[in-house]
JSON list of C-alpha atoms in Angstrom, two decimals:
[
{"chain": "A", "resi": 13, "resn": "MET", "atom": "CA", "xyz": [-20.57, -16.01, -5.16]},
{"chain": "A", "resi": 14, "resn": "GLU", "atom": "CA", "xyz": [-22.66, -13.28, -3.61]},
{"chain": "A", "resi": 15, "resn": "GLU", "atom": "CA", "xyz": [-19.78, -12.30, -1.31]},
{"chain": "A", "resi": 16, "resn": "LYS", "atom": "CA", "xyz": [-17.42, -12.07, -4.28]},
{"chain": "A", "resi": 17, "resn": "LEU", "atom": "CA", "xyz": [-19.86, -9.88, -6.18]},
{"chain": "A", "resi": 18, "resn": "ARG", "atom": "CA", "xyz": [-20.15, -7.62, -3.15]},
{"chain": "A", "resi": 19, "resn": "ALA", "atom": "CA", "xyz": [-16.36, -7.39, -3.07]},
{"chain": "A", "resi": 20, "resn": "LEU", "atom": "CA", "xyz": [-16.57, -6.13, -6.66]},
{"chain": "A", "resi": 21, "resn": "GLY", "atom": "CA", "xyz": [-18.86, -3.33, -5.53]},
{"chain": "A", "resi": 22, "resn": "LEU", "atom": "CA", "xyz": [-22.39, -4.71, -5.83]},
{"chain": "A", "resi": 23, "resn": "ASN", "atom": "CA", "xyz": [-24.67, -4.48, -2.82]},
{"chain": "A", "resi": 24, "resn": "SER", "atom": "CA", "xyz": [-26.73, -7.37, -1.48]},
{"chain": "A", "resi": 25, "resn": "TYR", "atom": "CA", "xyz": [-29.81, -6.69, -3.63]},
{"chain": "A", "resi": 26, "resn": "GLU", "atom": "CA", "xyz": [-27.73, -6.17, -6.78]},
{"chain": "A", "resi": 27, "resn": "SER", "atom": "CA", "xyz": [-25.81, -9.39, -6.19]},
{"chain": "A", "resi": 28, "resn": "ARG", "atom": "CA", "xyz": [-28.99, -11.41, -5.68]},
{"chain": "A", "resi": 29, "resn": "VAL", "atom": "CA", "xyz": [-30.67, -10.01, -8.80]},
{"chain": "A", "resi": 30, "resn": "PHE", "atom": "CA", "xyz": [-27.56, -10.58, -10.92]},
{"chain": "A", "resi": 31, "resn": "LEU", "atom": "CA", "xyz": [-27.16, -14.19, -9.77]},
{"chain": "A", "resi": 32, "resn": "THR", "atom": "CA", "xyz": [-30.87, -14.88, -10.26]},
{"chain": "A", "resi": 33, "resn": "LEU", "atom": "CA", "xyz": [-30.71, -13.71, -13.87]},
{"chain": "A", "resi": 34, "resn": "CYS", "atom": "CA", "xyz": [-27.55, -15.74, -14.48]},
{"chain": "A", "resi": 35, "resn": "GLU", "atom": "CA", "xyz": [-29.09, -18.91, -13.04]},
{"chain": "A", "resi": 36, "resn": "LYS", "atom": "CA", "xyz": [-32.73, -18.58, -14.14]},
{"chain": "A", "resi": 37, "resn": "GLY", "atom": "CA", "xyz": [-32.45, -16.65, -17.40]},
{"chain": "A", "resi": 38, "resn": "PRO", "atom": "CA", "xyz": [-34.40, -13.62, -18.73]},
{"chain": "A", "resi": 39, "resn": "MET", "atom": "CA", "xyz": [-37.52, -12.46, -16.88]},
{"chain": "A", "resi": 40, "resn": "ASP", "atom": "CA", "xyz": [-39.59, -9.38, -16.12]},
{"chain": "A", "resi": 41, "resn": "GLY", "atom": "CA", "xyz": [-39.11, -7.25, -13.02]},
{"chain": "A", "resi": 42, "resn": "ARG", "atom": "CA", "xyz": [-42.09, -8.57, -11.07]},
{"chain": "A", "resi": 43, "resn": "THR", "atom": "CA", "xyz": [-41.07, -12.21, -11.54]},
{"chain": "A", "resi": 44, "resn": "LEU", "atom": "CA", "xyz": [-37.47, -11.33, -10.74]},
{"chain": "A", "resi": 45, "resn": "SER", "atom": "CA", "xyz": [-38.58, -9.67, -7.51]},
{"chain": "A", "resi": 46, "resn": "LYS", "atom": "CA", "xyz": [-40.38, -12.83, -6.38]},
{"chain": "A", "resi": 47, "resn": "ILE", "atom": "CA", "xyz": [-37.55, -15.23, -7.24]},
{"chain": "A", "resi": 48, "resn": "SER", "atom": "CA", "xyz": [-34.65, -13.10, -5.95]},
{"chain": "A", "resi": 49, "resn": "GLY", "atom": "CA", "xyz": [-36.41, -11.94, -2.80]},
{"chain": "A", "resi": 50, "resn": "VAL", "atom": "CA", "xyz": [-35.72, -8.29, -3.58]},
{"chain": "A", "resi": 51, "resn": "PRO", "atom": "CA", "xyz": [-38.77, -6.12, -2.70]},
{"chain": "A", "resi": 52, "resn": "LEU", "atom": "CA", "xyz": [-40.82, -4.98, -5.69]},
{"chain": "A", "resi": 53, "resn": "GLY", "atom": "CA", "xyz": [-40.42, -1.38, -4.55]},
{"chain": "A", "resi": 54, "resn": "ARG", "atom": "CA", "xyz": [-36.64, -1.71, -4.95]},
{"chain": "A", "resi": 55, "resn": "ILE", "atom": "CA", "xyz": [-36.29, -4.07, -7.88]},
{"chain": "A", "resi": 56, "resn": "TYR", "atom": "CA", "xyz": [-36.35, -1.46, -10.66]},
{"chain": "A", "resi": 57, "resn": "ASP", "atom": "CA", "xyz": [-33.82, 0.81, -8.93]},
{"chain": "A", "resi": 58, "resn": "VAL", "atom": "CA", "xyz": [-31.55, -2.21, -8.56]},
{"chain": "A", "resi": 59, "resn": "LEU", "atom": "CA", "xyz": [-31.99, -3.14, -12.22]},
{"chain": "A", "resi": 60, "resn": "ARG", "atom": "CA", "xyz": [-31.22, 0.42, -13.36]},
{"chain": "A", "resi": 61, "resn": "GLU", "atom": "CA", "xyz": [-28.01, 0.39, -11.34]},
{"chain": "A", "resi": 62, "resn": "LEU", "atom": "CA", "xyz": [-26.97, -2.98, -12.78]},
{"chain": "A", "resi": 63, "resn": "GLU", "atom": "CA", "xyz": [-27.78, -1.74, -16.28]},
{"chain": "A", "resi": 64, "resn": "SER", "atom": "CA", "xyz": [-25.62, 1.36, -15.73]},
{"chain": "A", "resi": 65, "resn": "ARG", "atom": "CA", "xyz": [-22.72, -0.93, -14.79]},
{"chain": "A", "resi": 66, "resn": "GLY", "atom": "CA", "xyz": [-23.17, -3.02, -17.93]},
{"chain": "A", "resi": 67, "resn": "ALA", "atom": "CA", "xyz": [-24.12, -6.07, -15.88]},
{"chain": "A", "resi": 68, "resn": "VAL", "atom": "CA", "xyz": [-27.73, -6.41, -17.05]},
{"chain": "A", "resi": 69, "resn": "TYR", "atom": "CA", "xyz": [-29.38, -5.80, -20.42]},
{"chain": "A", "resi": 70, "resn": "VAL", "atom": "CA", "xyz": [-33.00, -4.77, -20.89]},
{"chain": "A", "resi": 71, "resn": "GLN", "atom": "CA", "xyz": [-35.41, -5.61, -23.67]},
{"chain": "A", "resi": 72, "resn": "ASN", "atom": "CA", "xyz": [-37.83, -2.70, -24.10]},
{"chain": "A", "resi": 73, "resn": "SER", "atom": "CA", "xyz": [-40.94, -4.81, -24.52]},
{"chain": "A", "resi": 74, "resn": "ARG", "atom": "CA", "xyz": [-44.12, -4.78, -22.46]},
{"chain": "A", "resi": 75, "resn": "PRO", "atom": "CA", "xyz": [-43.31, -5.77, -19.79]},
{"chain": "A", "resi": 76, "resn": "LYS", "atom": "CA", "xyz": [-39.59, -5.08, -19.96]},
{"chain": "A", "resi": 77, "resn": "ILE", "atom": "CA", "xyz": [-37.44, -8.21, -19.89]},
{"chain": "A", "resi": 78, "resn": "TYR", "atom": "CA", "xyz": [-34.08, -8.27, -18.12]},
{"chain": "A", "resi": 79, "resn": "ALA", "atom": "CA", "xyz": [-31.21, -10.64, -18.87]},
{"chain": "A", "resi": 80, "resn": "VAL", "atom": "CA", "xyz": [-27.50, -11.39, -18.48]},
{"chain": "A", "resi": 81, "resn": "PRO", "atom": "CA", "xyz": [-26.66, -12.77, -21.94]},
{"chain": "A", "resi": 82, "resn": "ASP", "atom": "CA", "xyz": [-22.90, -13.01, -21.30]},
{"chain": "A", "resi": 83, "resn": "ALA", "atom": "CA", "xyz": [-21.87, -13.51, -17.67]},
{"chain": "A", "resi": 84, "resn": "GLU", "atom": "CA", "xyz": [-18.13, -13.14, -18.33]},
{"chain": "A", "resi": 85, "resn": "ARG", "atom": "CA", "xyz": [-18.58, -9.86, -20.15]},
{"chain": "A", "resi": 86, "resn": "ALA", "atom": "CA", "xyz": [-20.91, -8.68, -17.40]},
{"chain": "A", "resi": 87, "resn": "ILE", "atom": "CA", "xyz": [-18.25, -9.40, -14.76]},
{"chain": "A", "resi": 88, "resn": "ASP", "atom": "CA", "xyz": [-15.68, -7.49, -16.84]},
{"chain": "A", "resi": 89, "resn": "ASN", "atom": "CA", "xyz": [-18.08, -4.55, -17.02]},
{"chain": "A", "resi": 90, "resn": "ILE", "atom": "CA", "xyz": [-18.66, -4.66, -13.26]},
{"chain": "A", "resi": 91, "resn": "LEU", "atom": "CA", "xyz": [-14.90, -4.72, -12.70]},
{"chain": "A", "resi": 92, "resn": "ARG", "atom": "CA", "xyz": [-14.33, -1.80, -15.07]},
{"chain": "A", "resi": 93, "resn": "SER", "atom": "CA", "xyz": [-17.04, 0.19, -13.30]},
{"chain": "A", "resi": 94, "resn": "ARG", "atom": "CA", "xyz": [-15.44, -0.55, -9.95]},
{"chain": "A", "resi": 95, "resn": "MET", "atom": "CA", "xyz": [-12.00, 0.48, -11.19]},
{"chain": "A", "resi": 96, "resn": "GLU", "atom": "CA", "xyz": [-13.43, 3.77, -12.45]},
{"chain": "A", "resi": 97, "resn": "GLU", "atom": "CA", "xyz": [-14.87, 4.37, -8.99]},
{"chain": "A", "resi": 98, "resn": "PHE", "atom": "CA", "xyz": [-11.49, 3.61, -7.41]},
{"chain": "A", "resi": 99, "resn": "GLN", "atom": "CA", "xyz": [-9.74, 6.03, -9.78]},
{"chain": "A", "resi": 100, "resn": "LYS", "atom": "CA", "xyz": [-12.23, 8.76, -8.96]},
{"chain": "A", "resi": 101, "resn": "GLU", "atom": "CA", "xyz": [-11.84, 8.15, -5.22]},
{"chain": "A", "resi": 102, "resn": "LEU", "atom": "CA", "xyz": [-8.05, 8.13, -5.56]},
{"chain": "A", "resi": 103, "resn": "SER", "atom": "CA", "xyz": [-8.11, 11.41, -7.47]},
{"chain": "A", "resi": 104, "resn": "GLU", "atom": "CA", "xyz": [-10.33, 12.98, -4.81]},
{"chain": "A", "resi": 105, "resn": "VAL", "atom": "CA", "xyz": [-8.08, 11.75, -1.99]},
{"chain": "A", "resi": 106, "resn": "ARG", "atom": "CA", "xyz": [-4.97, 13.08, -3.74]},
{"chain": "A", "resi": 107, "resn": "SER", "atom": "CA", "xyz": [-6.63, 16.46, -4.23]},
{"chain": "A", "resi": 108, "resn": "LEU", "atom": "CA", "xyz": [-7.64, 16.48, -0.57]},
{"chain": "A", "resi": 109, "resn": "ALA", "atom": "CA", "xyz": [-4.07, 15.69, 0.47]},
{"chain": "A", "resi": 110, "resn": "GLU", "atom": "CA", "xyz": [-2.72, 18.56, -1.63]},
{"chain": "A", "resi": 111, "resn": "GLU", "atom": "CA", "xyz": [-5.30, 20.92, -0.15]},
{"chain": "A", "resi": 112, "resn": "LEU", "atom": "CA", "xyz": [-4.29, 19.90, 3.37]},
{"chain": "A", "resi": 113, "resn": "LYS", "atom": "CA", "xyz": [-0.61, 20.46, 2.57]},
{"chain": "A", "resi": 114, "resn": "GLU", "atom": "CA", "xyz": [-1.40, 23.99, 1.39]},
{"chain": "A", "resi": 115, "resn": "GLU", "atom": "CA", "xyz": [-3.60, 24.71, 4.41]},
{"chain": "A", "resi": 116, "resn": "LEU", "atom": "CA", "xyz": [-0.96, 23.45, 6.84]},
{"chain": "A", "resi": 117, "resn": "LYS", "atom": "CA", "xyz": [1.83, 25.57, 5.37]},
{"chain": "A", "resi": 118, "resn": "GLY", "atom": "CA", "xyz": [2.89, 28.14, 7.91]},
{"chain": "A", "resi": 119, "resn": "LYS", "atom": "CA", "xyz": [0.63, 26.64, 10.57]},
{"chain": "A", "resi": 120, "resn": "SER", "atom": "CA", "xyz": [3.47, 25.49, 12.83]},
{"chain": "A", "resi": 121, "resn": "LYS", "atom": "CA", "xyz": [3.01, 27.02, 16.25]},
{"chain": "A", "resi": 122, "resn": "GLU", "atom": "CA", "xyz": [5.77, 28.88, 18.02]},
{"chain": "A", "resi": 123, "resn": "GLY", "atom": "CA", "xyz": [7.45, 26.88, 20.69]},
{"chain": "A", "resi": 124, "resn": "THR", "atom": "CA", "xyz": [7.71, 23.74, 18.59]},
{"chain": "A", "resi": 125, "resn": "LEU", "atom": "CA", "xyz": [10.45, 21.45, 19.89]},
{"chain": "A", "resi": 126, "resn": "GLU", "atom": "CA", "xyz": [13.78, 22.16, 18.22]},
{"chain": "A", "resi": 127, "resn": "ALA", "atom": "CA", "xyz": [14.55, 18.44, 18.27]},
{"chain": "A", "resi": 128, "resn": "PHE", "atom": "CA", "xyz": [12.34, 15.39, 18.29]},
{"chain": "A", "resi": 129, "resn": "TRP", "atom": "CA", "xyz": [13.44, 11.91, 19.26]},
{"chain": "A", "resi": 130, "resn": "SER", "atom": "CA", "xyz": [11.90, 8.48, 19.70]},
{"chain": "A", "resi": 131, "resn": "PHE", "atom": "CA", "xyz": [13.14, 5.05, 20.73]},
{"chain": "A", "resi": 132, "resn": "ALA", "atom": "CA", "xyz": [12.22, 1.62, 19.39]},
{"chain": "A", "resi": 133, "resn": "MET", "atom": "CA", "xyz": [13.17, -1.47, 21.40]},
{"chain": "A", "resi": 134, "resn": "GLY", "atom": "CA", "xyz": [13.45, -4.97, 19.99]},
{"chain": "A", "resi": 135, "resn": "ILE", "atom": "CA", "xyz": [14.59, -6.29, 16.63]},
{"chain": "A", "resi": 136, "resn": "GLU", "atom": "CA", "xyz": [11.23, -6.08, 14.85]},
{"chain": "A", "resi": 137, "resn": "LYS", "atom": "CA", "xyz": [10.38, -2.55, 15.99]},
{"chain": "A", "resi": 138, "resn": "SER", "atom": "CA", "xyz": [13.94, -1.41, 15.33]},
{"chain": "A", "resi": 139, "resn": "LEU", "atom": "CA", "xyz": [13.83, -2.78, 11.79]},
{"chain": "A", "resi": 140, "resn": "ASN", "atom": "CA", "xyz": [10.47, -1.11, 11.18]},
{"chain": "A", "resi": 141, "resn": "ILE", "atom": "CA", "xyz": [11.74, 2.32, 12.21]},
{"chain": "A", "resi": 142, "resn": "ILE", "atom": "CA", "xyz": [14.95, 1.87, 10.19]},
{"chain": "A", "resi": 143, "resn": "LEU", "atom": "CA", "xyz": [13.03, 0.96, 7.03]},
{"chain": "A", "resi": 144, "resn": "GLN", "atom": "CA", "xyz": [10.46, 3.69, 7.65]},
{"chain": "A", "resi": 145, "resn": "ARG", "atom": "CA", "xyz": [13.08, 6.40, 7.99]},
{"chain": "A", "resi": 146, "resn": "LEU", "atom": "CA", "xyz": [15.11, 5.12, 5.04]},
{"chain": "A", "resi": 147, "resn": "GLU", "atom": "CA", "xyz": [12.01, 5.29, 2.84]},
{"chain": "A", "resi": 148, "resn": "SER", "atom": "CA", "xyz": [11.50, 8.94, 3.85]},
{"chain": "A", "resi": 149, "resn": "VAL", "atom": "CA", "xyz": [14.94, 10.10, 2.68]},
{"chain": "A", "resi": 150, "resn": "GLN", "atom": "CA", "xyz": [14.73, 12.94, 0.16]},
{"chain": "A", "resi": 151, "resn": "ASN", "atom": "CA", "xyz": [18.33, 13.92, -0.63]},
{"chain": "A", "resi": 152, "resn": "SER", "atom": "CA", "xyz": [21.09, 11.93, 1.02]},
{"chain": "A", "resi": 153, "resn": "LEU", "atom": "CA", "xyz": [21.86, 8.97, 3.26]},
{"chain": "A", "resi": 154, "resn": "LEU", "atom": "CA", "xyz": [25.02, 8.03, 5.11]},
{"chain": "A", "resi": 155, "resn": "ASN", "atom": "CA", "xyz": [24.58, 4.64, 6.77]},
{"chain": "A", "resi": 156, "resn": "VAL", "atom": "CA", "xyz": [26.94, 2.66, 8.97]},
{"chain": "A", "resi": 157, "resn": "ALA", "atom": "CA", "xyz": [25.68, -0.91, 8.49]},
{"chain": "A", "resi": 158, "resn": "THR", "atom": "CA", "xyz": [26.95, -3.22, 11.23]},
{"chain": "A", "resi": 159, "resn": "PRO", "atom": "CA", "xyz": [27.32, -7.01, 11.52]},
{"chain": "A", "resi": 160, "resn": "GLN", "atom": "CA", "xyz": [24.79, -6.84, 14.37]},
{"chain": "A", "resi": 161, "resn": "GLU", "atom": "CA", "xyz": [22.18, -6.00, 11.73]},
{"chain": "A", "resi": 162, "resn": "LEU", "atom": "CA", "xyz": [23.20, -8.85, 9.43]},
{"chain": "A", "resi": 163, "resn": "HIS", "atom": "CA", "xyz": [20.75, -11.51, 10.68]},
{"chain": "A", "resi": 164, "resn": "VAL", "atom": "CA", "xyz": [17.98, -8.90, 10.75]},
{"chain": "A", "resi": 165, "resn": "PHE", "atom": "CA", "xyz": [18.59, -7.78, 7.17]},
{"chain": "A", "resi": 166, "resn": "ARG", "atom": "CA", "xyz": [18.94, -11.35, 5.94]},
{"chain": "A", "resi": 167, "resn": "SER", "atom": "CA", "xyz": [15.53, -12.23, 7.37]},
{"chain": "A", "resi": 168, "resn": "GLU", "atom": "CA", "xyz": [14.06, -9.13, 5.72]},
{"chain": "A", "resi": 169, "resn": "LYS", "atom": "CA", "xyz": [16.35, -9.03, 2.68]},
{"chain": "A", "resi": 170, "resn": "ARG", "atom": "CA", "xyz": [13.52, -8.36, 0.25]},
{"chain": "A", "resi": 171, "resn": "LYS", "atom": "CA", "xyz": [12.34, -5.27, 2.16]},
{"chain": "A", "resi": 172, "resn": "PHE", "atom": "CA", "xyz": [15.87, -3.98, 2.64]},
{"chain": "A", "resi": 173, "resn": "THR", "atom": "CA", "xyz": [16.73, -4.46, -1.05]},
{"chain": "A", "resi": 174, "resn": "ARG", "atom": "CA", "xyz": [13.48, -2.80, -2.12]},
{"chain": "A", "resi": 175, "resn": "VAL", "atom": "CA", "xyz": [14.22, 0.29, -0.01]},
{"chain": "A", "resi": 176, "resn": "ILE", "atom": "CA", "xyz": [17.83, 0.60, -1.21]},
{"chain": "A", "resi": 177, "resn": "THR", "atom": "CA", "xyz": [16.73, 0.06, -4.82]},
{"chain": "A", "resi": 178, "resn": "SER", "atom": "CA", "xyz": [14.11, 2.79, -4.44]},
{"chain": "A", "resi": 179, "resn": "LEU", "atom": "CA", "xyz": [16.71, 5.21, -3.08]},
{"chain": "A", "resi": 180, "resn": "LEU", "atom": "CA", "xyz": [19.02, 4.48, -6.02]},
{"chain": "A", "resi": 181, "resn": "GLU", "atom": "CA", "xyz": [16.24, 4.87, -8.57]},
{"chain": "A", "resi": 182, "resn": "ARG", "atom": "CA", "xyz": [15.36, 8.26, -7.03]},
{"chain": "A", "resi": 183, "resn": "GLU", "atom": "CA", "xyz": [19.04, 9.23, -7.35]},
{"chain": "A", "resi": 184, "resn": "ILE", "atom": "CA", "xyz": [19.48, 9.78, -3.62]},
{"chain": "A", "resi": 185, "resn": "GLU", "atom": "CA", "xyz": [23.08, 10.48, -2.63]},
{"chain": "A", "resi": 186, "resn": "LEU", "atom": "CA", "xyz": [23.84, 7.19, -0.90]},
{"chain": "A", "resi": 187, "resn": "LYS", "atom": "CA", "xyz": [26.96, 6.28, 1.07]},
{"chain": "A", "resi": 188, "resn": "ILE", "atom": "CA", "xyz": [27.43, 3.13, 3.12]},
{"chain": "A", "resi": 189, "resn": "LEU", "atom": "CA", "xyz": [30.22, 2.23, 5.53]},
{"chain": "A", "resi": 190, "resn": "THR", "atom": "CA", "xyz": [30.11, -1.44, 6.40]},
{"chain": "A", "resi": 191, "resn": "THR", "atom": "CA", "xyz": [31.86, -4.79, 6.80]},
{"chain": "A", "resi": 192, "resn": "PRO", "atom": "CA", "xyz": [32.36, -7.62, 4.26]},
{"chain": "A", "resi": 193, "resn": "GLU", "atom": "CA", "xyz": [29.40, -9.59, 5.69]},
{"chain": "A", "resi": 194, "resn": "ILE", "atom": "CA", "xyz": [26.92, -6.85, 4.83]},
{"chain": "A", "resi": 195, "resn": "VAL", "atom": "CA", "xyz": [28.20, -6.22, 1.29]},
{"chain": "A", "resi": 196, "resn": "GLU", "atom": "CA", "xyz": [26.93, -9.58, 0.06]},
{"chain": "A", "resi": 197, "resn": "ILE", "atom": "CA", "xyz": [23.27, -8.67, 0.71]},
{"chain": "A", "resi": 198, "resn": "LEU", "atom": "CA", "xyz": [23.34, -5.33, -1.10]},
{"chain": "A", "resi": 199, "resn": "PRO", "atom": "CA", "xyz": [21.20, -5.02, -4.29]},
{"chain": "A", "resi": 200, "resn": "PRO", "atom": "CA", "xyz": [22.18, -6.71, -7.59]},
{"chain": "A", "resi": 201, "resn": "MET", "atom": "CA", "xyz": [25.20, -5.53, -9.56]},
{"chain": "A", "resi": 202, "resn": "HIS", "atom": "CA", "xyz": [23.19, -3.31, -11.92]},
{"chain": "A", "resi": 203, "resn": "LEU", "atom": "CA", "xyz": [21.92, -1.38, -8.91]},
{"chain": "A", "resi": 204, "resn": "ARG", "atom": "CA", "xyz": [25.09, -1.34, -6.83]},
{"chain": "A", "resi": 205, "resn": "VAL", "atom": "CA", "xyz": [25.44, 1.49, -4.35]},
{"chain": "A", "resi": 206, "resn": "PRO", "atom": "CA", "xyz": [27.99, 3.90, -5.89]},
{"chain": "A", "resi": 207, "resn": "GLU", "atom": "CA", "xyz": [29.82, 4.64, -2.64]},
{"chain": "A", "resi": 208, "resn": "VAL", "atom": "CA", "xyz": [30.44, 1.68, -0.35]},
{"chain": "A", "resi": 209, "resn": "ARG", "atom": "CA", "xyz": [33.45, 1.54, 1.91]},
{"chain": "A", "resi": 210, "resn": "VAL", "atom": "CA", "xyz": [34.34, -1.70, 3.65]},
{"chain": "A", "resi": 211, "resn": "ILE", "atom": "CA", "xyz": [36.34, -1.99, 6.87]},
{"chain": "A", "resi": 212, "resn": "ASP", "atom": "CA", "xyz": [36.82, -4.86, 9.32]},
{"chain": "A", "resi": 213, "resn": "GLU", "atom": "CA", "xyz": [35.55, -3.09, 12.42]},
{"chain": "A", "resi": 214, "resn": "LEU", "atom": "CA", "xyz": [33.05, -0.26, 12.79]},
{"chain": "A", "resi": 215, "resn": "PRO", "atom": "CA", "xyz": [33.55, 2.12, 15.72]},
{"chain": "A", "resi": 216, "resn": "ASN", "atom": "CA", "xyz": [30.01, 3.51, 15.74]},
{"chain": "A", "resi": 217, "resn": "LYS", "atom": "CA", "xyz": [26.59, 2.41, 14.58]},
{"chain": "A", "resi": 218, "resn": "PHE", "atom": "CA", "xyz": [24.41, 5.12, 13.07]},
{"chain": "A", "resi": 219, "resn": "ALA", "atom": "CA", "xyz": [22.75, 6.53, 9.95]},
{"chain": "A", "resi": 220, "resn": "VAL", "atom": "CA", "xyz": [22.44, 10.17, 8.88]},
{"chain": "A", "resi": 221, "resn": "LEU", "atom": "CA", "xyz": [19.40, 11.05, 6.78]},
{"chain": "A", "resi": 222, "resn": "ASP", "atom": "CA", "xyz": [19.29, 14.23, 4.66]},
{"chain": "A", "resi": 223, "resn": "ASN", "atom": "CA", "xyz": [21.97, 15.75, 6.91]},
{"chain": "A", "resi": 224, "resn": "ARG", "atom": "CA", "xyz": [19.33, 16.53, 9.54]},
{"chain": "A", "resi": 225, "resn": "GLU", "atom": "CA", "xyz": [18.07, 13.26, 11.02]},
{"chain": "A", "resi": 226, "resn": "ALA", "atom": "CA", "xyz": [19.96, 10.42, 12.69]},
{"chain": "A", "resi": 227, "resn": "LEU", "atom": "CA", "xyz": [19.36, 6.80, 13.62]},
{"chain": "A", "resi": 228, "resn": "ILE", "atom": "CA", "xyz": [21.56, 5.54, 16.45]},
{"chain": "A", "resi": 229, "resn": "LYS", "atom": "CA", "xyz": [21.62, 1.75, 16.65]},
{"chain": "A", "resi": 230, "resn": "VAL", "atom": "CA", "xyz": [21.97, 0.39, 20.18]},
{"chain": "A", "resi": 231, "resn": "GLU", "atom": "CA", "xyz": [23.63, -2.98, 20.72]},
{"chain": "A", "resi": 232, "resn": "ASN", "atom": "CA", "xyz": [22.40, -5.32, 23.45]},
{"chain": "A", "resi": 233, "resn": "PRO", "atom": "CA", "xyz": [25.10, -5.21, 26.16]},
{"chain": "A", "resi": 234, "resn": "ALA", "atom": "CA", "xyz": [23.98, -8.55, 27.57]},
{"chain": "A", "resi": 235, "resn": "ARG", "atom": "CA", "xyz": [24.00, -10.36, 24.22]},
{"chain": "A", "resi": 236, "resn": "GLY", "atom": "CA", "xyz": [26.79, -9.24, 21.96]},
{"chain": "A", "resi": 237, "resn": "GLY", "atom": "CA", "xyz": [25.97, -9.12, 18.28]},
{"chain": "A", "resi": 238, "resn": "GLU", "atom": "CA", "xyz": [22.27, -8.45, 18.87]},
{"chain": "A", "resi": 239, "resn": "MET", "atom": "CA", "xyz": [20.49, -5.16, 18.25]},
{"chain": "A", "resi": 240, "resn": "LEU", "atom": "CA", "xyz": [18.67, -3.88, 21.34]},
{"chain": "A", "resi": 241, "resn": "GLY", "atom": "CA", "xyz": [16.95, -0.91, 19.77]},
{"chain": "A", "resi": 242, "resn": "VAL", "atom": "CA", "xyz": [17.15, 2.24, 17.69]},
{"chain": "A", "resi": 243, "resn": "ILE", "atom": "CA", "xyz": [17.08, 5.90, 18.72]},
{"chain": "A", "resi": 244, "resn": "TYR", "atom": "CA", "xyz": [15.66, 8.25, 16.10]},
{"chain": "A", "resi": 245, "resn": "ILE", "atom": "CA", "xyz": [16.68, 11.90, 16.43]}
]
């Protein structure tokens, strides 16, 4: 249980004190220090932190008595406190990201390559780069989906459908040229791609993203019907 409490944001001392109060009942700080093994010099700092999280209640007697009268409510309070910390961290990270974007504007050095390309070899790496680039589309996508990709997309149908659905929900201009085999794994009817053209044979295998990037799909010459890799330009 101590590990689970630590996953919720309590440190080792806080977890031990909390569990001791749950198992042994109300007690003063000195007794709690002895039973939990938390040093007396730290026990009151630990108790104040637990109290601030709503995990421990204090009776202002002499000496003060500490207790966890409702363990379930205490856990809910710990969770709520942790979620508030997450939200604060997320807000700070988002603000930092926006600051970096502003600072990096106009920072591109002269002599930057006019074109950038990379190559992924193997089915898994090829699929990763295809999905990654599809997710980055901002305006439009023209994709030639080939039968060679069929077994890959079937094995990762959920990911493929999620990406296409996301593009449709963001109202990306989406056009697909493909074969009958691929059509059957497109998203459900209510999210059908508006422009899909079906032909029996595809002369080339590529995708154009936002009219400025391209994915060229390379077929394995030694094993027909298998994707060898993807070139991203």
